[in-house]
Tab-separated table of C-alpha atoms and ligand atoms in Angstrom:
chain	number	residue	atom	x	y	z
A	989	UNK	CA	0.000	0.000	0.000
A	990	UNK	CA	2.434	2.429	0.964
A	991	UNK	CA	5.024	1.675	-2.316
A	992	UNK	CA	1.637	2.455	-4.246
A	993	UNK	CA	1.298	5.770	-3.016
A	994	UNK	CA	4.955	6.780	-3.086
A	995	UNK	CA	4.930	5.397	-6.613
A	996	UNK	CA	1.986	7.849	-7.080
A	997	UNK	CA	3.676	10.857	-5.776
A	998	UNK	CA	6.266	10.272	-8.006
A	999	UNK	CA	3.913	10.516	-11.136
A	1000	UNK	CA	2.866	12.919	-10.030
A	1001	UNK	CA	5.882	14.855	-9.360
A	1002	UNK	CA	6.863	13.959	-12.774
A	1003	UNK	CA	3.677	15.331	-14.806
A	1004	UNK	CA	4.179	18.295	-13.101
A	1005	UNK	CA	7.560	18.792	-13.920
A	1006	UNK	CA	6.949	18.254	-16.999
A	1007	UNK	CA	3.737	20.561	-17.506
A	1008	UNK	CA	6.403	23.064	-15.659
A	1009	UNK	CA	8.519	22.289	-18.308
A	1010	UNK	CA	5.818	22.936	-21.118
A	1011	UNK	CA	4.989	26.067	-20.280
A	1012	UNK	CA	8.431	27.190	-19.472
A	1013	UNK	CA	8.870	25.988	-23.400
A	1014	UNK	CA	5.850	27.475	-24.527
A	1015	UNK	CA	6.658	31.048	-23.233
A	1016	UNK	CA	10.443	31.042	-24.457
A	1017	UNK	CA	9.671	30.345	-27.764
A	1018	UNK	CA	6.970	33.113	-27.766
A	1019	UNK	CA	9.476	35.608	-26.324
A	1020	UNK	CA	11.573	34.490	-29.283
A	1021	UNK	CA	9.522	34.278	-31.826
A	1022	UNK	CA	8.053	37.791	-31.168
A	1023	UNK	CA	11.245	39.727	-31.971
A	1024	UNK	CA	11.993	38.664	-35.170
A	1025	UNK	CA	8.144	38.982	-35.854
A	1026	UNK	CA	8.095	42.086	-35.089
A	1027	UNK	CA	10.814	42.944	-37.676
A	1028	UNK	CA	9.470	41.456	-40.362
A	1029	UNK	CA	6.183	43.209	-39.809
A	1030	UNK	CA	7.765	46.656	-39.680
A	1031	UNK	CA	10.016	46.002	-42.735
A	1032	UNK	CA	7.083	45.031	-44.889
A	1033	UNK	CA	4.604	47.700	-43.690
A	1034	UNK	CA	7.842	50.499	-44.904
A	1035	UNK	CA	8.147	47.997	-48.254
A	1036	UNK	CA	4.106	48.765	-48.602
A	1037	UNK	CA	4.886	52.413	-48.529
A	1038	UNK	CA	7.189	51.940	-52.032
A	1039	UNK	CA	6.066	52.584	-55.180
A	1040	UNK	CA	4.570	48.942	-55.945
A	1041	UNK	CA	3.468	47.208	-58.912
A	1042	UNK	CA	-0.100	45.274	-58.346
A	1043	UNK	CA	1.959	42.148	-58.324
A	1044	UNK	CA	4.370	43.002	-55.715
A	1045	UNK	CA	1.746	44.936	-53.382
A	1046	UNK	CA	-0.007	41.563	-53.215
A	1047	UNK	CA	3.050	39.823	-52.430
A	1048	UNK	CA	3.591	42.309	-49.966
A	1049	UNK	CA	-0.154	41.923	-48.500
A	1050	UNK	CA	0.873	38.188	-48.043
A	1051	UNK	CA	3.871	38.652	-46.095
A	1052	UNK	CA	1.695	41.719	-43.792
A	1053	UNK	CA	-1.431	38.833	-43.490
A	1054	UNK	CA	0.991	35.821	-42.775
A	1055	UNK	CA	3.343	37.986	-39.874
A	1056	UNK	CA	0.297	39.294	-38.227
A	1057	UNK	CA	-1.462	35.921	-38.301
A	1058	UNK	CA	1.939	34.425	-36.599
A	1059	UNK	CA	2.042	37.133	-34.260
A	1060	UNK	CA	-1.187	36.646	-33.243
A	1061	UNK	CA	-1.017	33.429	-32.482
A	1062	UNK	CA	2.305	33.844	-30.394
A	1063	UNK	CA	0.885	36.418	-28.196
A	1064	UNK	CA	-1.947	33.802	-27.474
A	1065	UNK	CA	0.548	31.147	-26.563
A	1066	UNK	CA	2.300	33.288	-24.465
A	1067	UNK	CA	-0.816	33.843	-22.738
A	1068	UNK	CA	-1.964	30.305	-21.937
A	1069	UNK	CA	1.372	29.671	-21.062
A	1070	UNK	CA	1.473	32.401	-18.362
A	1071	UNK	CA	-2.191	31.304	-17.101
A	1072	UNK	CA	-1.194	27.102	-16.880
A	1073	UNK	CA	2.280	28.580	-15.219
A	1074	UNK	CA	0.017	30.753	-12.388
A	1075	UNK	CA	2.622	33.742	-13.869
A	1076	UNK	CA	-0.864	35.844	-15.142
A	1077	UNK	CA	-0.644	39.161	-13.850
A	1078	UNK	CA	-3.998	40.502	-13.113
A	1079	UNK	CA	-4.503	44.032	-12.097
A	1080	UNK	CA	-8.467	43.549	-10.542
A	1081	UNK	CA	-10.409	46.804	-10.720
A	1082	UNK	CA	-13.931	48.368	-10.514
A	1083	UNK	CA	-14.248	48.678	-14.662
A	1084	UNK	CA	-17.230	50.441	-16.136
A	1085	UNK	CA	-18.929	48.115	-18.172
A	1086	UNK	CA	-20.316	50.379	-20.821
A	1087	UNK	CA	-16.663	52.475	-21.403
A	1088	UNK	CA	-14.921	49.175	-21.482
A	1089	UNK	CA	-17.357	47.809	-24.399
A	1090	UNK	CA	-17.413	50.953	-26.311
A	1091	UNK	CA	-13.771	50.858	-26.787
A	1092	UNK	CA	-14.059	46.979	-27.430
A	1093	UNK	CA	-16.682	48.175	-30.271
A	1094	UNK	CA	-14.574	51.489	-31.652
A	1095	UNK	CA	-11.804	48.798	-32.406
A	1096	UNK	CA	-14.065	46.509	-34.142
A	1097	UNK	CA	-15.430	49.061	-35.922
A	1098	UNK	CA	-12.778	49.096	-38.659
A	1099	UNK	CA	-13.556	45.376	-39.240
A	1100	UNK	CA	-17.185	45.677	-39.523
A	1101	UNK	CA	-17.305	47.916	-41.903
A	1102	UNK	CA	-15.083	46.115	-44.546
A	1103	UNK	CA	-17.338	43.116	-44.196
A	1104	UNK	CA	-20.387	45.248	-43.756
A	1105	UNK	CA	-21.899	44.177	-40.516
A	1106	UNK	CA	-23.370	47.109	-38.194
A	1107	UNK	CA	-22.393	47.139	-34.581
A	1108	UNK	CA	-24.679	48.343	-31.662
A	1109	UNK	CA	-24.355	48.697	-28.098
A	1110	UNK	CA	-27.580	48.696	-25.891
A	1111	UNK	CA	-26.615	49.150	-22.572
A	1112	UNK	CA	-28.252	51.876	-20.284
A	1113	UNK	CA	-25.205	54.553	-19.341
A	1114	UNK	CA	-27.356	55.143	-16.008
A	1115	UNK	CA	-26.567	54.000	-13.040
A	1116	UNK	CA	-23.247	53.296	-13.911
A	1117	UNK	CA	-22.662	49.158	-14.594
A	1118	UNK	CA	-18.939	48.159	-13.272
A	1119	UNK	CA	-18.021	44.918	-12.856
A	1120	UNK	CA	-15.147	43.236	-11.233
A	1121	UNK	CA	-11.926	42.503	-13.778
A	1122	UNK	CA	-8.764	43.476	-14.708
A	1123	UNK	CA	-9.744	46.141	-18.033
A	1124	UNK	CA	-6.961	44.844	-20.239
A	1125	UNK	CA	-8.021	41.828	-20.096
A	1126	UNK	CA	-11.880	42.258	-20.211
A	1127	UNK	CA	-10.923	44.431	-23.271
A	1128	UNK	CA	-9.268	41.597	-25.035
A	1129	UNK	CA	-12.081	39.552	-24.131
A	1130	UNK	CA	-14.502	41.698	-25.465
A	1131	UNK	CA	-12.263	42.419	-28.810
A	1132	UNK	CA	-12.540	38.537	-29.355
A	1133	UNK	CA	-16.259	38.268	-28.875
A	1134	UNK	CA	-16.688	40.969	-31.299
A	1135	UNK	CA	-14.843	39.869	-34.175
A	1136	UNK	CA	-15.610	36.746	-33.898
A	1137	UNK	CA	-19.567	38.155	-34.088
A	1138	UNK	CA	-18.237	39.948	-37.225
A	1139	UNK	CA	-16.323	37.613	-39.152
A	1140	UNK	CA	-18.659	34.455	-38.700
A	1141	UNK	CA	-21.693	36.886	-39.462
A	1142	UNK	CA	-22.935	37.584	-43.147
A	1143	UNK	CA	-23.178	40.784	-45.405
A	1144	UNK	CA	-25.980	43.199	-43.521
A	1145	UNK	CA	-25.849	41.386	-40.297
A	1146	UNK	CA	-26.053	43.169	-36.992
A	1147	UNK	CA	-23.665	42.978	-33.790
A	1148	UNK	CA	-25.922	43.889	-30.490
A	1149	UNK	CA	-23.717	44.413	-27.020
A	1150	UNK	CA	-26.152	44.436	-24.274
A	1151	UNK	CA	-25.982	43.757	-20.445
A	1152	UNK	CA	-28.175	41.901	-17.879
A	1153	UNK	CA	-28.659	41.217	-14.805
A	1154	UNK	CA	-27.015	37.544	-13.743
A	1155	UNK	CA	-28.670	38.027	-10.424
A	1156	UNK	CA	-25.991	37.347	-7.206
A	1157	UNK	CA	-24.440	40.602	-7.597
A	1158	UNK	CA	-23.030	38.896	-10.992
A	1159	UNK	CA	-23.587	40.615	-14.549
A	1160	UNK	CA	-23.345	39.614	-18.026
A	1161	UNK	CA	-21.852	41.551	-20.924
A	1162	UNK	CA	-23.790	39.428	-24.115
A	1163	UNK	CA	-21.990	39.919	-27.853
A	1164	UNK	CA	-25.125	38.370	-29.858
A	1165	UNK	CA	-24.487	38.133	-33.645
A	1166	UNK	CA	-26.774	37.422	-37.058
A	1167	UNK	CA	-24.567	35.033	-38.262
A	1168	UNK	CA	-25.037	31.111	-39.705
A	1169	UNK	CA	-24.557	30.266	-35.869
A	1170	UNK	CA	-22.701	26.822	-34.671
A	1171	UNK	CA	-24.349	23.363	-35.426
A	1172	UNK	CA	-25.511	21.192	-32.427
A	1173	UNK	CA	-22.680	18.601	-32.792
A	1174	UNK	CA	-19.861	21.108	-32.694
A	1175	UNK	CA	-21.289	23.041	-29.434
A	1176	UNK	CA	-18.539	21.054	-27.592
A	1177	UNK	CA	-15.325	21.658	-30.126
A	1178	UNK	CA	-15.925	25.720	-29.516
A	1179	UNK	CA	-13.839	26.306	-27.109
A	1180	UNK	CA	-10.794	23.773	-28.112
A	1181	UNK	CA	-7.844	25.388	-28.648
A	1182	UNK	CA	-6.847	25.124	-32.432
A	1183	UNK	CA	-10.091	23.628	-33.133
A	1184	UNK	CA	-11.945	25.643	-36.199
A	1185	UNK	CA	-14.675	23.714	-37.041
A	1186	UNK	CA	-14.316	23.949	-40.485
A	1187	UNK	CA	-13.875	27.431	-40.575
A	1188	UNK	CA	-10.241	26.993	-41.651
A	1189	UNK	CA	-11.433	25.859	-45.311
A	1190	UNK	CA	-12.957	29.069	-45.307
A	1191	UNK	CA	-11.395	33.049	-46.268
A	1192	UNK	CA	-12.400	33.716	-42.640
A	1193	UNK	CA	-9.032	34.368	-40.678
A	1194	UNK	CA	-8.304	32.933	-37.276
A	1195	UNK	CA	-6.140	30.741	-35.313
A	1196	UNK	CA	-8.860	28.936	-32.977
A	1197	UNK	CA	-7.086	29.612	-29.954
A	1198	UNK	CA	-9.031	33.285	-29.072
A	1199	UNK	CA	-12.282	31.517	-27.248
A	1200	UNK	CA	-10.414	29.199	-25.261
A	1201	UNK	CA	-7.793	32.040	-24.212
A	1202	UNK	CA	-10.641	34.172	-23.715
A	1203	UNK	CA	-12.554	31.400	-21.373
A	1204	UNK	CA	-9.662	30.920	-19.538
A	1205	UNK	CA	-8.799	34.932	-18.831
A	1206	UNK	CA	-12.448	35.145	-17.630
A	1207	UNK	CA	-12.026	32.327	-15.237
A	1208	UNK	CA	-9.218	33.606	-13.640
A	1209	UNK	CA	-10.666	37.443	-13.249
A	1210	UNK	CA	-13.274	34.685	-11.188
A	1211	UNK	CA	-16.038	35.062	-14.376
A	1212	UNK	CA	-17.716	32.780	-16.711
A	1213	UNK	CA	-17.491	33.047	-20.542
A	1214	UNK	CA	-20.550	30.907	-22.073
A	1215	UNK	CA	-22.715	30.620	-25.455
A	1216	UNK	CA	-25.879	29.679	-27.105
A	1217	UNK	CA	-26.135	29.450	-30.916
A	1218	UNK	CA	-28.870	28.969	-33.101
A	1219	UNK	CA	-27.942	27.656	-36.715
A	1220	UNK	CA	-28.888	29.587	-39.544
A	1221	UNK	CA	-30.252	32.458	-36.881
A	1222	UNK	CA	-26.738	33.246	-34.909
A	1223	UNK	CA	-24.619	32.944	-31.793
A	1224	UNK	CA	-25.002	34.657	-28.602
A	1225	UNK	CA	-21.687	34.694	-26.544
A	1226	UNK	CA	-21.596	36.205	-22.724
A	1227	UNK	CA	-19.153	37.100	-20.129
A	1228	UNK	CA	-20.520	36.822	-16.373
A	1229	UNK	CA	-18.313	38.857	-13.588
A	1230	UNK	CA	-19.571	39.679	-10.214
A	1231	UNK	CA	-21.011	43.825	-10.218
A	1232	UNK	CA	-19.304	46.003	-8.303
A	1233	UNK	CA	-20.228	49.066	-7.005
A	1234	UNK	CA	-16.878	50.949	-5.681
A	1235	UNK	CA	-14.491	52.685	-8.432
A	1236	UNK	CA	-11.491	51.679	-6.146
A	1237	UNK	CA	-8.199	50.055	-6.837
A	1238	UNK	CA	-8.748	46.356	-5.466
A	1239	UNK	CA	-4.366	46.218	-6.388
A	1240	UNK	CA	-2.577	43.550	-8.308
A	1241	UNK	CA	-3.348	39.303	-8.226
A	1242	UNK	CA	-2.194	36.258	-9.971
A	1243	UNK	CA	-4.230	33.782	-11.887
B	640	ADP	P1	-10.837	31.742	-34.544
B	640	ADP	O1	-9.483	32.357	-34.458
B	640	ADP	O2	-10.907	30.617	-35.532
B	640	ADP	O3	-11.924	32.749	-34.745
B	640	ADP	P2	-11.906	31.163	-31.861
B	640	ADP	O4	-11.254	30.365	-30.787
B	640	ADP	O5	-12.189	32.594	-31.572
B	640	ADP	O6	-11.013	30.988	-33.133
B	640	ADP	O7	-13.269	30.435	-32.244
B	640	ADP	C1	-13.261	29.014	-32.470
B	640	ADP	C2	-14.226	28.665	-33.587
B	640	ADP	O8	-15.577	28.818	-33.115
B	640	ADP	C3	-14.122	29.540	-34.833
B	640	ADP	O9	-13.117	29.101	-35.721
B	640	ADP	C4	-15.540	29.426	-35.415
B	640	ADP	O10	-15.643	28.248	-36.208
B	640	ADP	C5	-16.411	29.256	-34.179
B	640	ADP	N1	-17.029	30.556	-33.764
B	640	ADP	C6	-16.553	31.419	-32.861
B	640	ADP	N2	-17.387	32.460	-32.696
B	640	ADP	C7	-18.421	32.253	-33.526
B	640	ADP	C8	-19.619	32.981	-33.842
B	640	ADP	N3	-19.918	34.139	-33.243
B	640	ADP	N4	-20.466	32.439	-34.764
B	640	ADP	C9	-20.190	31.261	-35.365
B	640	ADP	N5	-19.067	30.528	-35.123
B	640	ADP	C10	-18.199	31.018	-34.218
């Protein structure tokens, strides 16, 4: 009995060492990967500024699309890696809900209107809503919801931002879209990371890693990030935090 156990401990030891290890992996070869990223990004947005024929703009456009994809994805890796390593810093606040998700919507903005999908907020500005996160992070949530309502929506669609009540002294910020929505059987391959459901044999850009990133940041500001989706009528996505009602600094935490 008691060689059974010790043998256990040492598994254990051992898969976390090695998840240690992982994510120690994981966040040097973001850190690395970012530099040189970064480079080519800047040398091919100056190269865009040149005199270009057709021909080479679009080769251009390919290296711009294909670095900021990359980049993307890095800075999500990074991120999971610092939230399964406990190394998340979270700065918890009192954030107004409504400022928070009309920045979220002024930077989608750009987005929507290339693929012509209108974006509304409906949330009262009286009383003041403010709800328990850290804002950067909320904000990156938000962003995600929000082009994700965009990009998986169709010409003409809408984008409504609204806010209820969760009851508990919880509320919930709700992105719900006009897009084809997500099919019963896939429900449970949403929030896999890398998991596109298809959507990768489509123009539609993404790396699949943005939901569960942006599940996992909610969790650890203590929130819930949840959906429902109709096919064919569209996909309502919400983020649950508890309410607050002070505007104080509640100072700095790890996930
Ligand atoms: P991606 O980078 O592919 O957008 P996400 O992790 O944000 O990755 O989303 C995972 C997948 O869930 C997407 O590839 C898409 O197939 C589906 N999805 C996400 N949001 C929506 C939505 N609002 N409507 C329909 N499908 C969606």
């Amino acid at each position: 009995m008691e060689s059974e156990l010790a043998r256990r401990d040492l598994q254990l030891e051992a898969a976390e060492a090695a998840s240690v290890a992982k994510s120690e992996f994981l966040t040097r070869m973001s850190h690395e990967l970012r530099t040189p990223l970064n480079s080519v990004l800047a040398f091919a947005q100056l190269l865009r500024m040149e005199d270009l024929t057709p021909e080479q703009a679009d080769c251009v456009d390919h290296i711009l699309t294909a670095s900021r994809h990359v980049l993307d994805l890095t800075e999500e890796v990074l991120d999971i890696a610092r939230i399964e390593s406990g190394h998340l810093e979270l700065s918890m606040t009192s954030v107004p809900a409504l400022e928070v998700t009309s920045e979220a919507v002024e930077l989608t903005r750009p987005l929507a209107e290339r693929t012509g999908v209108s974006l509304h907020i409906e949330i009262d500005p009286e009383p003041v809503l403010r709800v328990r996160a850290d804002r950067q992070r909320l904000l990156q949530v938000l962003l995600n919801l929000l082009s994700n309502a965009v990009k998986y929506n169709q010409p003409g669609g809408r984008v409504v931002v609204t806010c209820d009540d969760a009851g508990s002294d919880r509320a919930r910020l709700v992105v719900a879209d006009t897009g084809g929505g997500i099919r019963p059987e896939d429900l449970w391959r949403v929030f896999e990371p890398f998991d596109r459901l298809g959507a990768e044999l489509s123009a539609v850009e993404g790396t699949g890693v943005g939901l569960s990133l942006s599940r996992e940041l909610t969790q650890s500001m203590g929130g819930r990030l949840d959906f429902e989706s109709v096919p064919g009528r569209g996909s309502t996505f919400f983020v649950e935090l508890d309410s607050t009602t002070s505007n104080g600094e509640e100072g700095e935490e790890k996930a």
